[in-house]
Tab-separated table of C-alpha atoms and ligand atoms in Angstrom:
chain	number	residue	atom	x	y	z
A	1	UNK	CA	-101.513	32.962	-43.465
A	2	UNK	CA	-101.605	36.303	-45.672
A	3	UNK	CA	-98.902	38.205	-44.913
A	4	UNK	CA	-100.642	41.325	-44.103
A	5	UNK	CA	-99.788	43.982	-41.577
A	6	UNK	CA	-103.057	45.493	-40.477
A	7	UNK	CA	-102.368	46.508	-37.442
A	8	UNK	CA	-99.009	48.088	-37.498
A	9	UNK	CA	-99.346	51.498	-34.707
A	10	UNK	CA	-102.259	49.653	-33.179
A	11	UNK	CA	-102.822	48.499	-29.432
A	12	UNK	CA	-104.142	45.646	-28.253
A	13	UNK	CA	-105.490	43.786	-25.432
A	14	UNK	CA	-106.574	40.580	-25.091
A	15	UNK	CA	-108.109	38.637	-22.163
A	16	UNK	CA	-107.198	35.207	-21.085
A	17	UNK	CA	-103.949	35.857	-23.847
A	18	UNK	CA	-101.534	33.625	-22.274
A	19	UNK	CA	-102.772	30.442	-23.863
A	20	UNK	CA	-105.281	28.108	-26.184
A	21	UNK	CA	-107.300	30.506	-28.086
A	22	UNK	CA	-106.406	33.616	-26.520
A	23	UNK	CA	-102.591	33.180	-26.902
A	24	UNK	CA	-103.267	32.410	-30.977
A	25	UNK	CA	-104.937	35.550	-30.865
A	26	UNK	CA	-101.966	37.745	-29.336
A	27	UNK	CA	-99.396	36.193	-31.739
A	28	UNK	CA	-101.690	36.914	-34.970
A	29	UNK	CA	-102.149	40.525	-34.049
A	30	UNK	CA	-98.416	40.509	-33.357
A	31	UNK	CA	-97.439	39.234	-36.290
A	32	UNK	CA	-99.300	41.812	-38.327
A	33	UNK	CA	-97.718	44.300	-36.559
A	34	UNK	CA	-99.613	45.306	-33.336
A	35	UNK	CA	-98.345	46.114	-30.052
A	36	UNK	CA	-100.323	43.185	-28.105
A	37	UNK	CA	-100.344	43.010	-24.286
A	38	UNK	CA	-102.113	39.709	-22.949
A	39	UNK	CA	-104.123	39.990	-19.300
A	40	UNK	CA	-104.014	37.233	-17.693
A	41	UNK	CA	-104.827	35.972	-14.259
A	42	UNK	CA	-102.165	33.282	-14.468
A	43	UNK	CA	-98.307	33.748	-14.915
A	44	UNK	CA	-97.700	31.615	-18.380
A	45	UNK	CA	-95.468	29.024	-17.894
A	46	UNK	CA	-93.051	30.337	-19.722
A	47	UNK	CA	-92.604	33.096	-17.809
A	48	UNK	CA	-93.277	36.930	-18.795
A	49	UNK	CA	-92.038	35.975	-21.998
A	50	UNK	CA	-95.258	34.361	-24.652
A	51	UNK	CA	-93.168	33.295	-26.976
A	52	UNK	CA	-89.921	31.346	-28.139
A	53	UNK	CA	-89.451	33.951	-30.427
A	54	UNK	CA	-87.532	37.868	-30.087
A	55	UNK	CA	-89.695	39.311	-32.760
A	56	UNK	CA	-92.611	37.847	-31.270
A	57	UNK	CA	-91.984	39.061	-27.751
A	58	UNK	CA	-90.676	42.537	-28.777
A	59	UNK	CA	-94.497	43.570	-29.848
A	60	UNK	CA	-96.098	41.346	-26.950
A	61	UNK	CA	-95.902	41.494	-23.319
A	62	UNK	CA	-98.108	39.823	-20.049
A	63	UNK	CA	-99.961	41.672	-17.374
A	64	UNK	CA	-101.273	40.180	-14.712
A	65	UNK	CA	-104.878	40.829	-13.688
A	66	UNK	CA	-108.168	39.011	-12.962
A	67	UNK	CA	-111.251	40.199	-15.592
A	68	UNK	CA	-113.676	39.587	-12.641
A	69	UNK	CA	-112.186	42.702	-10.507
A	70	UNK	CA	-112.462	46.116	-11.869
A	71	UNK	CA	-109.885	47.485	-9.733
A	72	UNK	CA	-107.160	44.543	-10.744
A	73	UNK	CA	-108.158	45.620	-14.676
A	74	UNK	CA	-108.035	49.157	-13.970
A	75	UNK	CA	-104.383	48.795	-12.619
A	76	UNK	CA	-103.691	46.803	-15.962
A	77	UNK	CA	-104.490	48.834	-18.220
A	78	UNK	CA	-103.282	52.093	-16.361
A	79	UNK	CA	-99.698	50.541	-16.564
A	80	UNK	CA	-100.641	49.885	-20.363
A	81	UNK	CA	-101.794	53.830	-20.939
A	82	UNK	CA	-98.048	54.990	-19.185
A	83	UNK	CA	-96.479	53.685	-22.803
A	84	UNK	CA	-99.501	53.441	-24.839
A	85	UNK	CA	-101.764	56.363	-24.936
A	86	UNK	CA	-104.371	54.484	-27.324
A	87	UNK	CA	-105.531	50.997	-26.885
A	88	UNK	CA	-107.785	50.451	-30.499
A	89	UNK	CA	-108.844	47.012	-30.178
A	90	UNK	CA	-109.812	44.953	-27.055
A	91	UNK	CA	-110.629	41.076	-27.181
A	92	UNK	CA	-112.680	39.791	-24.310
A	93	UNK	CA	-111.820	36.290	-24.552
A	94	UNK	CA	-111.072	35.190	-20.919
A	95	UNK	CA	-113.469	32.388	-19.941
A	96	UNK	CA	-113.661	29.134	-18.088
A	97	UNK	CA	-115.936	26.262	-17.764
A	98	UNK	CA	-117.388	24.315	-14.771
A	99	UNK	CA	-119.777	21.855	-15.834
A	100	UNK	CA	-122.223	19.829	-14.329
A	101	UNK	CA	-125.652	18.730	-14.342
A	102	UNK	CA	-128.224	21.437	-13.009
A	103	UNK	CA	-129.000	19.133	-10.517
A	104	UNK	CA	-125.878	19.078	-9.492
A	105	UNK	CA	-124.218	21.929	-10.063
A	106	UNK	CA	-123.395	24.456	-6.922
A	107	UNK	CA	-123.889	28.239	-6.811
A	108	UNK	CA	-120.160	28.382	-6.517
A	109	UNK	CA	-119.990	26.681	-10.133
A	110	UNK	CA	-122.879	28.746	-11.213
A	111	UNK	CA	-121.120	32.177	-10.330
A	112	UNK	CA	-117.526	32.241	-11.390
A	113	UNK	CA	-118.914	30.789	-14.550
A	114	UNK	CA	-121.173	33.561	-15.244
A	115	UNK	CA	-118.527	36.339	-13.198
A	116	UNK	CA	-115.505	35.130	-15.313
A	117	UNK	CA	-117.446	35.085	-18.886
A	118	UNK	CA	-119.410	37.776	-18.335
A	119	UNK	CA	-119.086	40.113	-15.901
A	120	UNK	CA	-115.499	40.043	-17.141
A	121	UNK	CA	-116.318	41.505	-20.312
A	122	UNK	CA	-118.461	44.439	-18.604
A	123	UNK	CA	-115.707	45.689	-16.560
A	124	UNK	CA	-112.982	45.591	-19.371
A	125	UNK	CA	-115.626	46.986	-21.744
A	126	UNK	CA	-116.258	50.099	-19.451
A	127	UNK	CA	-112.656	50.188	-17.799
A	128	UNK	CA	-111.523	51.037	-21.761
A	129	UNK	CA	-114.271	52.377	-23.289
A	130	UNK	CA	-113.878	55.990	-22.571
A	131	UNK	CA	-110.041	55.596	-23.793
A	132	UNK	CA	-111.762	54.589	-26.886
A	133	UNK	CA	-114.145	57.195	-26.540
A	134	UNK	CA	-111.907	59.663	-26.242
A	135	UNK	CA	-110.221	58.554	-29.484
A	136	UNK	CA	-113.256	58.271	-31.662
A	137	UNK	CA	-112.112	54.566	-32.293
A	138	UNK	CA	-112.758	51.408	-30.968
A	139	UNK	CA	-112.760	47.623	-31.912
A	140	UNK	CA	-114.193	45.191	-29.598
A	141	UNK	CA	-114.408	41.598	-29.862
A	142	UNK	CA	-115.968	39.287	-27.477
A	143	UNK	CA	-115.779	35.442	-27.491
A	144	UNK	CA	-119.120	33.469	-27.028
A	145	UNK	CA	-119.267	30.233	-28.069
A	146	UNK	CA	-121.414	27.912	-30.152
A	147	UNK	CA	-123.549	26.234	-27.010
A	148	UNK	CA	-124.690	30.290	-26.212
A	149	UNK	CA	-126.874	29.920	-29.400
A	150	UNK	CA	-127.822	26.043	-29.069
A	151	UNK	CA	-127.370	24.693	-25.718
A	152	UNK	CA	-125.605	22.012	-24.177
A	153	UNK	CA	-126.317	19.204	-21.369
A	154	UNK	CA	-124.109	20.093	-18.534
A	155	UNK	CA	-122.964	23.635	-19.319
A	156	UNK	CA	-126.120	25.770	-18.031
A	157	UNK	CA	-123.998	28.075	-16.375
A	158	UNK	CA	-121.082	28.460	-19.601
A	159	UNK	CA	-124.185	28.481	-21.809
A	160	UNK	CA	-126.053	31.095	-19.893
A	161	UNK	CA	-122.701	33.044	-20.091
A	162	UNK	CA	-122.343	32.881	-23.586
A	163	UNK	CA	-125.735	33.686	-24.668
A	164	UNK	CA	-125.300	36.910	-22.416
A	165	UNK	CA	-122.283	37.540	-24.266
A	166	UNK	CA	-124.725	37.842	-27.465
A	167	UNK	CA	-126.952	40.182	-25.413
A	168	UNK	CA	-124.244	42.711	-24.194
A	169	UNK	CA	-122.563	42.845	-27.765
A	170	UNK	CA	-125.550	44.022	-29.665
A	171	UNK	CA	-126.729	46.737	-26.629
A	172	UNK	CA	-122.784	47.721	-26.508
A	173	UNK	CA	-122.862	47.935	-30.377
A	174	UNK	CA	-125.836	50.349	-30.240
A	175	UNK	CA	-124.371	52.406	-27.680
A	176	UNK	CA	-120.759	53.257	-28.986
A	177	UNK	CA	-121.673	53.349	-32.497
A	178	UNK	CA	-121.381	56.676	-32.680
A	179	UNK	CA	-118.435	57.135	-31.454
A	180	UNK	CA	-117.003	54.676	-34.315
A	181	UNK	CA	-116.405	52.218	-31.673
A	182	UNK	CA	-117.708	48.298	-33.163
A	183	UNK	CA	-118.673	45.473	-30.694
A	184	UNK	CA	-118.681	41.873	-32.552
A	185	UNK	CA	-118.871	38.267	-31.267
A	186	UNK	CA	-117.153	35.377	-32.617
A	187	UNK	CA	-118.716	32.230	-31.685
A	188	UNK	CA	-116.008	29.188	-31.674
A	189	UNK	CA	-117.284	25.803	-31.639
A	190	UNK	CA	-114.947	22.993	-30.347
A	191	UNK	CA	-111.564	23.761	-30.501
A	192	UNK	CA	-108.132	22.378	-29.684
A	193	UNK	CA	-107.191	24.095	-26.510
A	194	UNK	CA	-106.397	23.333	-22.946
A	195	UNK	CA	-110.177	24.200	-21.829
A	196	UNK	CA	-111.483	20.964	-24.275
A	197	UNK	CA	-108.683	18.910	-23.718
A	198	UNK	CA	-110.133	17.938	-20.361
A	199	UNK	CA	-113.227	16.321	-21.687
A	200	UNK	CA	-113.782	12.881	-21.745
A	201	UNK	CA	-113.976	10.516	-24.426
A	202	UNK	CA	-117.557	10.589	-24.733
A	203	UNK	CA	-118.428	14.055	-24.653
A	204	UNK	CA	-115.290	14.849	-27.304
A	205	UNK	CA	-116.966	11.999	-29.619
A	206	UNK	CA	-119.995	13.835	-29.493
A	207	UNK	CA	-119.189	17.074	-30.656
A	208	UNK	CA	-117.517	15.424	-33.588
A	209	UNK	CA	-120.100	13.973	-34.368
A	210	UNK	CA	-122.107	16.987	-34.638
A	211	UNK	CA	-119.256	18.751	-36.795
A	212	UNK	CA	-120.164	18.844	-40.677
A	213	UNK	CA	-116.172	19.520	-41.748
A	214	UNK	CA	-115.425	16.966	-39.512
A	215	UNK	CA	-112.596	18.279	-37.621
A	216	UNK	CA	-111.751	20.371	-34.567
A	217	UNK	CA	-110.997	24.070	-34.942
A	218	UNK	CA	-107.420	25.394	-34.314
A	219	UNK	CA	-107.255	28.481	-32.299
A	220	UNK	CA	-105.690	30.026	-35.358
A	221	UNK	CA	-108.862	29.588	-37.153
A	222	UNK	CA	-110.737	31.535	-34.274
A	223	UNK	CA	-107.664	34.451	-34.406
A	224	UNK	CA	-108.323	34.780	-38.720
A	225	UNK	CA	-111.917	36.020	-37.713
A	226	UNK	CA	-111.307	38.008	-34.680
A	227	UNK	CA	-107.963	39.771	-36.621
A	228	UNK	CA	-110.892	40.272	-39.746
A	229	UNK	CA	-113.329	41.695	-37.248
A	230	UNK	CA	-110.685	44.233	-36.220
A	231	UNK	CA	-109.604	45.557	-39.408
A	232	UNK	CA	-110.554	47.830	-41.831
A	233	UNK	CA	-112.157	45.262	-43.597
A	234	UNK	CA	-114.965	45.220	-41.390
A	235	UNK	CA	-115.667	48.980	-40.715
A	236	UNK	CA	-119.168	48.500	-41.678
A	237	UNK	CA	-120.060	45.685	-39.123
A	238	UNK	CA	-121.615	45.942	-35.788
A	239	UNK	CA	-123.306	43.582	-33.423
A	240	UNK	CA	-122.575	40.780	-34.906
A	241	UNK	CA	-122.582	37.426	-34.074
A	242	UNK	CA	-120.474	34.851	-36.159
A	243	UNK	CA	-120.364	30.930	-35.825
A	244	UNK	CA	-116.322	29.909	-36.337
A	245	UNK	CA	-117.583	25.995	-35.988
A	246	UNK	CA	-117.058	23.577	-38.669
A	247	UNK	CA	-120.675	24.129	-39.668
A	248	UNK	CA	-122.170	22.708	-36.285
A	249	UNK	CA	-124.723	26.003	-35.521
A	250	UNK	CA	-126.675	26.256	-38.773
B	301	NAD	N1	-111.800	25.729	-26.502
B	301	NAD	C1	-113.007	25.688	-27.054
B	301	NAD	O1	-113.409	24.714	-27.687
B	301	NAD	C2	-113.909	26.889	-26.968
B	301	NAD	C3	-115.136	26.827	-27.627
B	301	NAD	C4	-115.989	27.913	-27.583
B	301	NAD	C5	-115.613	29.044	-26.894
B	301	NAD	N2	-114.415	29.082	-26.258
B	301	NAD	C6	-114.088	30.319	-25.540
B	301	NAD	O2	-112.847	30.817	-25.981
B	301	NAD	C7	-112.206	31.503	-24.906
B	301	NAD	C8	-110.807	30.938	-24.701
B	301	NAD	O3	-110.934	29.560	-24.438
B	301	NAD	P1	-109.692	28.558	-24.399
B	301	NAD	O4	-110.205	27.252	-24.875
B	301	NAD	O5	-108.514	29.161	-25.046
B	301	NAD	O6	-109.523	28.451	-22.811
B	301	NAD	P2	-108.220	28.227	-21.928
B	301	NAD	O7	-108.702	27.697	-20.634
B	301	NAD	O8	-107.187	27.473	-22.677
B	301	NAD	O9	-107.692	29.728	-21.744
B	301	NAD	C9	-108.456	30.696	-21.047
B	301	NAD	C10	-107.517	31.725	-20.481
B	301	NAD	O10	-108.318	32.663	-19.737
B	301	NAD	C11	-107.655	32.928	-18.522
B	301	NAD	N3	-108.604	33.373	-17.498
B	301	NAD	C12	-109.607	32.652	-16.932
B	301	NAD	N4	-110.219	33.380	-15.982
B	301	NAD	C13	-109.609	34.590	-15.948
B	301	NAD	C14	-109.783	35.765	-15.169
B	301	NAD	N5	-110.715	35.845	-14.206
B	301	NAD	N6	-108.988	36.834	-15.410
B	301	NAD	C15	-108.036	36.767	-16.358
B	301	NAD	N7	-107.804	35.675	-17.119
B	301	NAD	C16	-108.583	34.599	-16.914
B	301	NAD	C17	-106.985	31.615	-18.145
B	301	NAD	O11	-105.932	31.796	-17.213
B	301	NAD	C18	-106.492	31.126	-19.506
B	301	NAD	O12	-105.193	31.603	-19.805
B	301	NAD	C19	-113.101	31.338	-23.686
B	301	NAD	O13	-113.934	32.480	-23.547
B	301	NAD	C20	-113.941	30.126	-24.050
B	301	NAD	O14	-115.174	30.132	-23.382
B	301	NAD	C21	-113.549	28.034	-26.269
């Protein structure tokens, strides 16, 4: 990794931060200088504390709330604007999965899927985006996923989601532009995290299979394109959708 610092005086806020992809994506802001606080519905396992490391945990810290309630996010990042009076960049990567067959699959399964993915991102969107407003600056990155542009057996509901992720970035994008606020998605494909290690043999085969570079992602690979999307580099992007995959969506 470069060793840039981009994002030295910058706040962050990242969904789902306490692990796999979203955890990756904490430490690279932190380690280019931002001051990173990861929402979370869960308490890490470590405790507060994200990572084995002081530096590390000086810039980052863990708040507890749950994406689908706007009142629990609200309280979040209220606590956040007490020490931080900007928040620049916000990553809506909390998501889960619950797969089944159509046939089989219950409204239950249908719902949080679709309330976690992407309601979440609505209410964090418009919880912050008058801070960002205000501020005349925003960064927003929201995580789809590969099957929201092709589809998979099984994940109806986590495809739905993500392809409504594609929808709500572009009509986001058009509405903040002018207030220099950009809205981009980054599409991972199959990467090593808790969420895939669940999968069984079969379907894990499968998605190799369909990988042209022939490996799985590492959430760092996700975190280089998010951490591009939010820097200066990338001023002149908006509603944007980009495949980090291995090749699989093209
Ligand atoms: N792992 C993959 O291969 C893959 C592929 C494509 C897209 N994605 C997407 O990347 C994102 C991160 O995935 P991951 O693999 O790191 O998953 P993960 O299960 O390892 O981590 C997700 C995190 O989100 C948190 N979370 C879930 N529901 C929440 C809620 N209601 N409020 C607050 N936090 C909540 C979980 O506690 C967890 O810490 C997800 O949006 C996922 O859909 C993952």
């Amino acid at each position: 990794m470069a060793n840039l610092k981009r994002f030295t005086g910058k706040t962050v806020i990242v969904t789902g931060g306490c692990r796999g992809i979203g955890l990756s994506i904490v430490e690279r802001f932190a380690n280019e200088g931002a001051r990173v606080f990861a929402l979370d519905y869960v308490i890490p396992e470590s405790g507060t504390q994200l990572f084995d490391n002081e530096e590390l945990n000086s810039l980052t810290s863990y708040l507890q709330a749950d994406v689908t309630k706007e009142e629990s996010v609200k309280a979040a990042i209220d606590e956040i604007l007490k020490t931080n009076p900007k928040i620049e960049i916000l990553v809506n990567n909390a998501g889960i999965t619950r797969d089944n067959l159509v046939l089989r699959m219950t409204e239950a399964d249908w719902d949080s899927v679709l309330s976690t993915n992407l309601k979440g991102a609505f209410i964090c969107t418009k919880v912050l985006v008058r801070t960002m407003m205000a501020q005349r600056f925003g960064r927003i990155i929201n995580i789809g996923s590969v099957v929201g542009t092709m589809g998979n057996i099984g994940q109806a509901n986590y495809s739905a989601s993500k392809a409504g992720l594609i929808g709500f970035t572009k009509s986001i994008a058009r509405e903040f532009a002018s207030r220099n606020i950009l809205v981009n998605c980054v599409a991972p494909g199959y990467v090593r995290t808790p969420m895939t290690e669940k999968l069984s043999d079969d379907v894990k085969q499968n998605f190799m299979n369909s990988i042209p570079l022939k490996r799985l992602a590492e959430p760092s690979d996700i975190a280089n394109v998010v951490c591009f999307f939010a820097s200066d580099d990338a001023s002149y992007l908006t509603g944007q959708l980009v495949h980090v995959d291995g090749g699989m969506a093209m």
